[in-house]
């Protein structure tokens, strides 16, 4: 071949090389690059000049294997061909293209060329770009890994049903969710129905048929599958329906989720919303729903029913004195006895505290028969709840007071029925407790009067209609030494209402707290005025404080603020407490009393001897005085049998170094007996009637005691 012919052949070969749809690199027997086409330069990211004459052994470049790891030079396709003399096909190689870590992926084929002597003279490496394919593969691997981790970390159990082939796949998680080893049961398409709860099978079969025959793509439904140990697992099945071009279902794929924990949580939420946590009985919300249903049934069948409102007698005393744990135990035992006493069809609920409600149905078609049936139930309840309770190894007696009202259909609404039964229960309490009373219209009228009185009290407090009266107290020598604040309500029409008519409502409604603060403020203002008077500045002013006020943690701070704002001398303020105050948290009460004593305030125990555990109070609480109740004073001048009680109280007070005040002194004989017995201070109509506080000031202020008969009695 002439030189010109050889050159033409080479030119054509080079031209062919440039137009090949693949990168081509020609290496010599030593691995150095002899030639490279433009596409190869583009794929490698270098020029012909940069590549020609270089070899991998020069460290000029490096390659990556299919896993993205740096490939050993011996594994380069060109070097494998040089070493083995055999062709290398479809080798996946990564070519780093920049310092940032970008990689171009190519599929390499390397071919050996031999000379006439059979000796390797060249290696031709052809490669095509497959970067997108590699990235797609990597993305797929990442997706599969994410799916694997999601399924591994969840409680979902995958499954797959090929409708065309009739094959079904259950994952290991699917089996373990039901307590089986994978494949322990025959893997059939009917296994779902065989394991489904008998009550769910028809529904499951119908649902699957609807999914397959319909046009929906996704679905979700709940049913129960039998566990290996026999119980049923609540299951949520969700999945996707693959359909052909004609809409025919080809494949069902999805997951099963164990709903056991969710169902337990839902049940717990339901119990918290509708049941009392202490006794397990329905609460007020569920009672309202069930009572509404009972009224509807009564409307349909024409039969009468009844609502019983039950309250435990003296429960608060037990709870406060013996502790809340014992109180809770009693409530649980009461609930248990009620469950065993009423019929299965009767509704039973705890409203809160010691209040229970029972709804009786089907008592009869006539009122007389219904009343008779209700009486039988009430007798059973009184008998059951009247038996002794064993609490913490000790026996306790607790009795119920019950109110009952009948209902016939939906004539009376639910709230009215509960209110009527509640009113009847309070009548039972006022009639001696441990009994039951039926509601009547008179109770409703009384309740309405009480409600009207409460509204009027609200308005009266806002309008400052409550005025202070004072009743003087004298020592045995007839000198004015003190006074007791008595509250009167001067209504808008001028009527003067005694505390006996409104204090009970004020305490029940909580209005006693703002009312008590008003009394304290006005009393301290009076003490501040009296501090400049030569007589009244020596007077100690007694102010009654209710149990409701004394339960307030802020009472000491409130009294301190009133004393500071009014400028009243704290040493002339005496707070009178009744024994009911001490039925609460004893430690907290003692703490509040000492805080008030630190201010200079004194304490007197009012109506001594009419409550309970009085001797314990005298020992434990920081009292300065005892007040003998008028019920003990009343007959001391007439009945010798009444005198020992008063003498004993006076002797006890003297022994404890407590000041003694006797109230209700209305006769000279009473006065003489009390003075002879050692009483320090006297109060009563004989000595001075209650009067408005300003009138008290005018009467007793300013004149010398020796010439003013109004300040001396004796």
XYZ file of C-alpha atoms in Angstrom, residues 149-580:
432
model
C -37.200 1.360 56.679
C -40.719 2.793 56.852
C -42.279 -0.663 56.843
C -39.697 -1.950 59.290
C -40.362 0.922 61.683
C -44.150 0.753 61.437
C -46.714 -1.788 62.534
C -48.062 -2.091 58.998
C -48.104 -5.549 57.455
C -47.767 -5.496 53.615
C -49.554 -7.963 51.353
C -50.130 -8.284 47.607
C -52.835 -10.086 45.627
C -52.278 -10.773 41.906
C -55.819 -11.239 40.623
C -54.680 -12.370 37.175
C -52.334 -15.098 38.397
C -54.454 -15.870 41.447
C -51.374 -15.539 43.681
C -51.286 -13.815 47.046
C -48.316 -12.705 49.121
C -48.385 -12.152 52.891
C -45.328 -10.456 54.431
C -43.582 -11.742 57.541
C -45.143 -8.862 59.468
C -48.605 -9.957 58.280
C -48.056 -13.380 59.820
C -46.454 -12.163 63.048
C -49.293 -9.695 63.639
C -51.553 -12.739 63.983
C -49.049 -14.785 66.001
C -48.043 -17.198 63.206
C -44.733 -18.104 61.654
C -44.518 -17.162 57.968
C -46.289 -19.818 55.920
C -47.516 -21.721 58.998
C -50.981 -21.730 57.418
C -51.597 -22.459 53.768
C -51.166 -19.242 51.800
C -54.470 -19.044 49.969
C -56.585 -16.172 48.740
C -59.382 -17.322 51.049
C -57.251 -17.117 54.211
C -58.589 -13.637 54.959
C -62.156 -14.836 55.134
C -61.209 -17.935 57.111
C -59.499 -15.821 59.785
C -62.097 -13.041 59.800
C -64.456 -12.760 62.751
C -67.719 -14.610 62.000
C -69.648 -11.357 62.361
C -67.335 -9.649 59.846
C -67.057 -12.282 57.110
C -70.069 -11.273 55.070
C -69.093 -7.607 55.295
C -65.482 -8.342 54.266
C -66.566 -10.501 51.308
C -69.045 -7.869 50.123
C -66.476 -5.095 50.468
C -63.808 -6.960 48.493
C -66.301 -7.815 45.760
C -67.301 -4.153 45.553
C -63.650 -3.045 45.366
C -62.780 -5.538 42.599
C -65.911 -4.994 40.534
C -66.125 -1.231 41.065
C -63.912 1.571 39.797
C -62.255 2.844 42.944
C -58.451 2.917 43.082
C -57.892 3.174 46.825
C -59.815 1.686 49.741
C -59.802 1.425 53.524
C -61.912 -0.667 55.873
C -61.829 -2.205 59.349
C -62.513 -5.767 60.433
C -61.213 -8.365 62.895
C -58.769 -11.226 62.228
C -58.328 -14.226 64.501
C -54.998 -14.410 66.326
C -53.233 -17.721 66.828
C -54.165 -17.703 70.535
C -57.852 -17.255 69.727
C -58.532 -13.572 70.365
C -59.401 -11.242 67.505
C -57.124 -8.430 66.347
C -58.889 -5.222 65.229
C -57.367 -4.512 61.811
C -57.357 -1.598 59.392
C -56.713 -2.662 55.796
C -55.707 0.026 53.296
C -54.517 -0.426 49.755
C -54.478 0.348 46.047
C -56.251 -1.290 43.134
C -54.255 -1.611 39.891
C -56.593 -1.652 36.907
C -56.113 -2.331 33.217
C -57.048 -0.022 30.373
C -60.558 -1.474 30.464
C -60.902 -0.709 34.183
C -60.683 -4.345 35.225
C -58.899 -4.924 38.549
C -55.550 -6.653 38.008
C -53.892 -6.376 41.406
C -54.654 -5.452 45.003
C -51.758 -4.241 47.130
C -51.897 -2.829 50.613
C -51.108 -3.072 54.290
C -52.866 -4.285 57.423
C -52.498 -2.237 60.612
C -53.052 -3.617 64.113
C -55.573 -1.282 65.781
C -55.398 -2.886 69.229
C -53.624 0.050 70.894
C -55.735 2.628 69.071
C -58.956 0.875 70.054
C -57.742 0.701 73.676
C -56.954 4.430 73.574
C -60.368 5.181 72.062
C -62.002 3.123 74.804
C -59.974 4.992 77.414
C -60.992 8.340 75.934
C -64.616 7.184 75.931
C -64.326 6.168 79.578
C -62.730 9.486 80.531
C -65.456 11.374 78.697
C -68.437 9.349 79.924
C -67.421 7.575 83.135
C -66.348 8.597 86.614
C -62.714 7.560 87.125
C -63.148 6.846 90.853
C -66.191 4.552 90.840
C -66.390 3.496 87.190
C -70.006 4.671 87.059
C -71.370 6.797 84.214
C -70.804 10.510 84.750
C -73.193 13.426 84.250
C -72.662 13.577 80.468
C -73.588 9.934 79.944
C -76.426 10.226 82.458
C -77.957 13.059 80.438
C -77.794 10.947 77.265
C -79.251 7.843 78.934
C -81.955 9.816 80.738
C -82.946 11.342 77.400
C -83.255 7.829 75.969
C -85.300 6.734 78.989
C -87.713 9.638 78.502
C -88.082 8.735 74.825
C -88.843 5.095 75.721
C -91.364 6.247 78.308
C -93.025 8.406 75.652
C -93.321 5.413 73.329
C -94.527 2.776 75.791
C -96.546 5.050 78.084
C -94.942 3.671 81.261
C -93.734 5.849 84.109
C -90.194 6.108 85.403
C -88.395 7.957 88.189
C -85.200 9.872 88.915
C -83.600 9.384 92.335
C -81.051 11.924 93.587
C -78.933 10.369 96.353
C -76.545 12.199 98.676
C -74.501 10.679 101.530
C -75.151 12.148 104.971
C -72.183 13.813 106.706
C -69.794 12.676 103.976
C -67.831 15.936 104.078
C -67.141 15.462 107.779
C -65.753 11.973 107.149
C -63.735 13.189 104.175
C -62.221 16.133 106.044
C -61.542 14.415 109.358
C -60.486 10.938 108.207
C -58.819 11.883 104.918
C -59.707 11.810 101.244
C -58.384 8.283 100.761
C -60.985 6.923 103.173
C -63.626 9.120 101.563
C -62.754 7.746 98.124
C -62.907 4.188 99.443
C -66.381 4.850 100.863
C -67.569 6.241 97.514
C -66.309 3.130 95.709
C -68.102 0.856 98.167
C -71.321 2.866 97.873
C -71.113 2.581 94.067
C -70.593 -1.175 94.364
C -73.614 -1.575 96.661
C -75.749 0.496 94.302
C -74.751 -1.742 91.374
C -75.890 -4.807 93.291
C -79.130 -3.196 94.477
C -80.699 -1.660 91.375
C -81.926 -3.659 88.396
C -79.712 -4.279 85.406
C -81.967 -2.106 83.249
C -81.784 0.879 85.645
C -79.344 3.691 84.966
C -76.809 4.569 87.656
C -74.430 7.564 87.668
C -72.185 9.607 89.923
C -72.516 13.343 89.438
C -69.525 14.219 91.592
C -68.632 14.408 95.267
C -71.048 12.194 97.175
C -73.953 12.691 94.772
C -75.420 9.768 92.812
C -78.390 9.548 90.448
C -80.502 6.478 89.667
C -82.968 6.343 86.772
C -85.753 3.770 87.140
C -87.847 2.685 84.147
C -91.007 0.617 83.607
C -92.475 1.373 87.043
C -96.067 1.050 85.847
C -98.809 2.580 83.743
C -100.414 4.509 86.615
C -98.864 6.956 89.076
C -99.995 4.970 92.142
C -98.320 1.797 90.880
C -95.166 3.712 89.967
C -94.984 5.297 93.430
C -95.409 1.881 95.050
C -92.636 0.344 92.948
C -90.380 3.318 93.646
C -90.993 2.938 97.396
C -89.754 -0.647 97.229
C -86.572 0.481 95.484
C -85.994 3.249 98.044
C -86.392 0.793 100.924
C -83.823 -1.528 99.332
C -81.405 1.362 98.870
C -81.796 2.564 102.461
C -81.216 -0.964 103.736
C -78.192 -1.630 101.513
C -76.462 1.688 102.170
C -77.265 1.699 105.870
C -75.105 -1.332 106.605
C -71.689 -0.641 108.226
C -68.666 -0.092 105.974
C -65.246 -1.526 106.750
C -62.715 1.114 105.769
C -59.025 0.675 106.555
C -59.854 -1.960 109.136
C -62.417 0.213 110.935
C -66.216 0.197 110.801
C -68.080 3.294 109.684
C -71.770 4.046 109.317
C -72.993 6.141 106.413
C -76.590 6.825 105.484
C -78.195 8.322 102.366
C -80.705 11.091 101.882
C -82.715 10.620 98.687
C -85.079 12.691 96.625
C -87.257 11.177 93.915
C -89.425 12.547 91.146
C -91.563 10.670 88.611
C -91.534 11.188 84.860
C -94.028 10.224 82.163
C -92.687 10.569 78.648
C -91.058 13.836 77.677
C -93.483 16.105 79.539
C -90.681 17.332 81.812
C -87.196 18.132 80.526
C -84.049 16.515 81.909
C -82.662 19.492 83.835
C -86.018 20.076 85.515
C -86.234 16.429 86.586
C -82.755 16.563 88.115
C -83.588 19.820 89.869
C -86.813 18.372 91.266
C -85.061 15.252 92.572
C -82.334 17.448 94.070
C -84.914 19.595 95.890
C -86.620 16.490 97.241
C -83.240 15.224 98.467
C -82.666 18.438 100.419
C -86.113 18.034 101.959
C -85.039 14.542 103.085
C -81.942 16.053 104.700
C -83.941 18.748 106.479
C -86.396 16.093 107.701
C -83.676 14.236 109.597
C -81.575 12.473 106.922
C -81.366 8.729 106.246
C -84.705 8.920 104.483
C -86.316 9.642 101.114
C -88.815 12.233 99.948
C -90.922 12.561 96.799
C -90.890 15.881 94.992
C -93.973 18.091 95.237
C -94.884 21.544 93.943
C -94.324 23.191 97.350
C -90.634 22.306 97.135
C -90.441 24.013 93.766
C -92.001 27.176 95.169
C -89.507 27.159 98.058
C -86.615 26.686 95.650
C -87.823 29.564 93.504
C -88.014 31.777 96.588
C -84.442 30.763 97.465
C -83.296 31.560 93.934
C -85.012 34.934 94.071
C -83.363 35.603 97.430
C -79.952 34.745 95.968
C -80.493 37.179 93.091
C -81.579 39.838 95.575
C -78.434 39.152 97.637
C -76.289 39.774 94.562
C -78.044 43.060 93.969
C -77.922 43.977 97.659
C -74.146 43.488 97.850
C -73.661 45.625 94.730
C -75.987 48.325 96.120
C -74.299 48.242 99.573
C -77.595 47.446 101.308
C -75.927 45.506 104.123
C -75.430 47.569 107.271
C -73.556 46.880 110.476
C -75.220 46.713 113.876
C -73.339 46.549 117.173
C -74.296 44.855 120.437
C -72.262 46.012 123.450
C -70.330 43.742 125.802
C -69.637 44.661 129.428
C -67.287 43.425 132.103
C -68.618 42.317 135.519
C -68.129 45.874 136.805
C -70.392 47.231 134.098
C -67.671 48.861 132.006
C -67.972 48.744 128.212
C -65.162 46.475 126.998
C -66.310 45.178 123.655
C -68.958 44.839 121.007
C -70.079 42.250 118.498
C -70.758 43.137 114.887
C -74.158 41.892 113.697
C -75.194 42.178 110.056
C -78.554 43.412 108.821
C -79.900 43.682 105.271
C -81.737 46.939 104.598
C -83.571 46.234 101.368
C -84.589 48.868 98.891
C -88.138 49.043 100.286
C -86.778 49.860 103.751
C -87.368 46.350 105.116
C -84.706 45.263 107.622
C -83.876 41.563 107.182
C -82.203 39.566 109.969
C -79.209 37.318 109.156
C -81.233 34.180 109.956
C -83.091 34.719 106.683
C -80.159 35.242 104.336
C -76.914 33.850 105.822
C -77.784 30.260 104.823
C -78.385 31.277 101.200
C -75.234 33.420 101.214
C -73.149 30.459 102.390
C -74.719 28.022 99.938
C -74.182 30.398 97.001
C -70.676 31.511 97.967
C -71.828 35.116 98.432
C -70.725 34.885 102.060
C -67.164 35.598 100.908
C -67.744 39.088 99.399
C -70.271 39.765 102.159
C -67.729 38.792 104.832
C -65.094 41.025 103.275
C -67.545 43.925 103.322
C -68.176 43.330 107.040
C -64.428 43.192 107.793
C -63.743 46.389 105.876
C -66.545 48.345 107.584
C -65.595 46.972 111.002
C -61.976 48.041 110.541
C -63.069 51.486 109.403
C -65.069 51.756 112.636
C -62.047 50.682 114.724
C -59.946 53.310 112.940
C -62.552 55.979 113.839
C -62.741 54.770 117.428
C -58.981 54.897 117.914
C -59.258 58.663 118.497
C -62.029 58.372 121.106
C -61.138 58.195 124.809
C -63.690 55.411 125.447
C -64.206 53.514 122.188
C -60.479 53.091 121.623
C -60.531 50.556 124.462
C -63.368 48.520 122.896
C -62.529 45.163 121.238
C -64.718 44.531 118.207
C -65.789 40.928 117.519
C -66.452 40.025 113.868
C -67.831 36.657 112.778
C -65.817 34.870 110.060
C -67.484 32.026 108.138
C -65.937 28.658 107.308
C -66.031 29.634 103.618
C -63.889 32.703 104.298
C -61.436 30.775 106.427
C -60.801 28.188 103.701
C -59.265 30.934 101.561
C -55.454 30.721 101.568
C -55.320 34.483 100.985
C -57.339 35.381 104.109
C -54.308 36.524 106.203
C -53.038 38.699 103.369
C -56.546 40.078 102.798
C -56.987 41.002 106.482
C -53.517 42.561 106.555
C -54.406 44.689 103.523
C -57.676 45.838 105.122
C -55.889 46.757 108.363
C -53.252 48.656 106.425
C -55.743 50.507 104.223
C -58.081 51.505 107.078
C -55.462 52.139 109.761
C -57.396 50.034 112.270
C -55.521 48.759 115.360
C -55.178 45.006 114.840
C -55.147 44.345 118.586
C -58.762 45.504 118.849
C -60.027 43.132 116.130
C -61.321 39.769 117.361
C -62.381 37.199 114.768
C -65.142 34.917 116.009
C -65.070 31.375 114.631
C -67.573 28.577 114.970
C -66.470 24.988 115.377
C -67.470 24.212 111.758
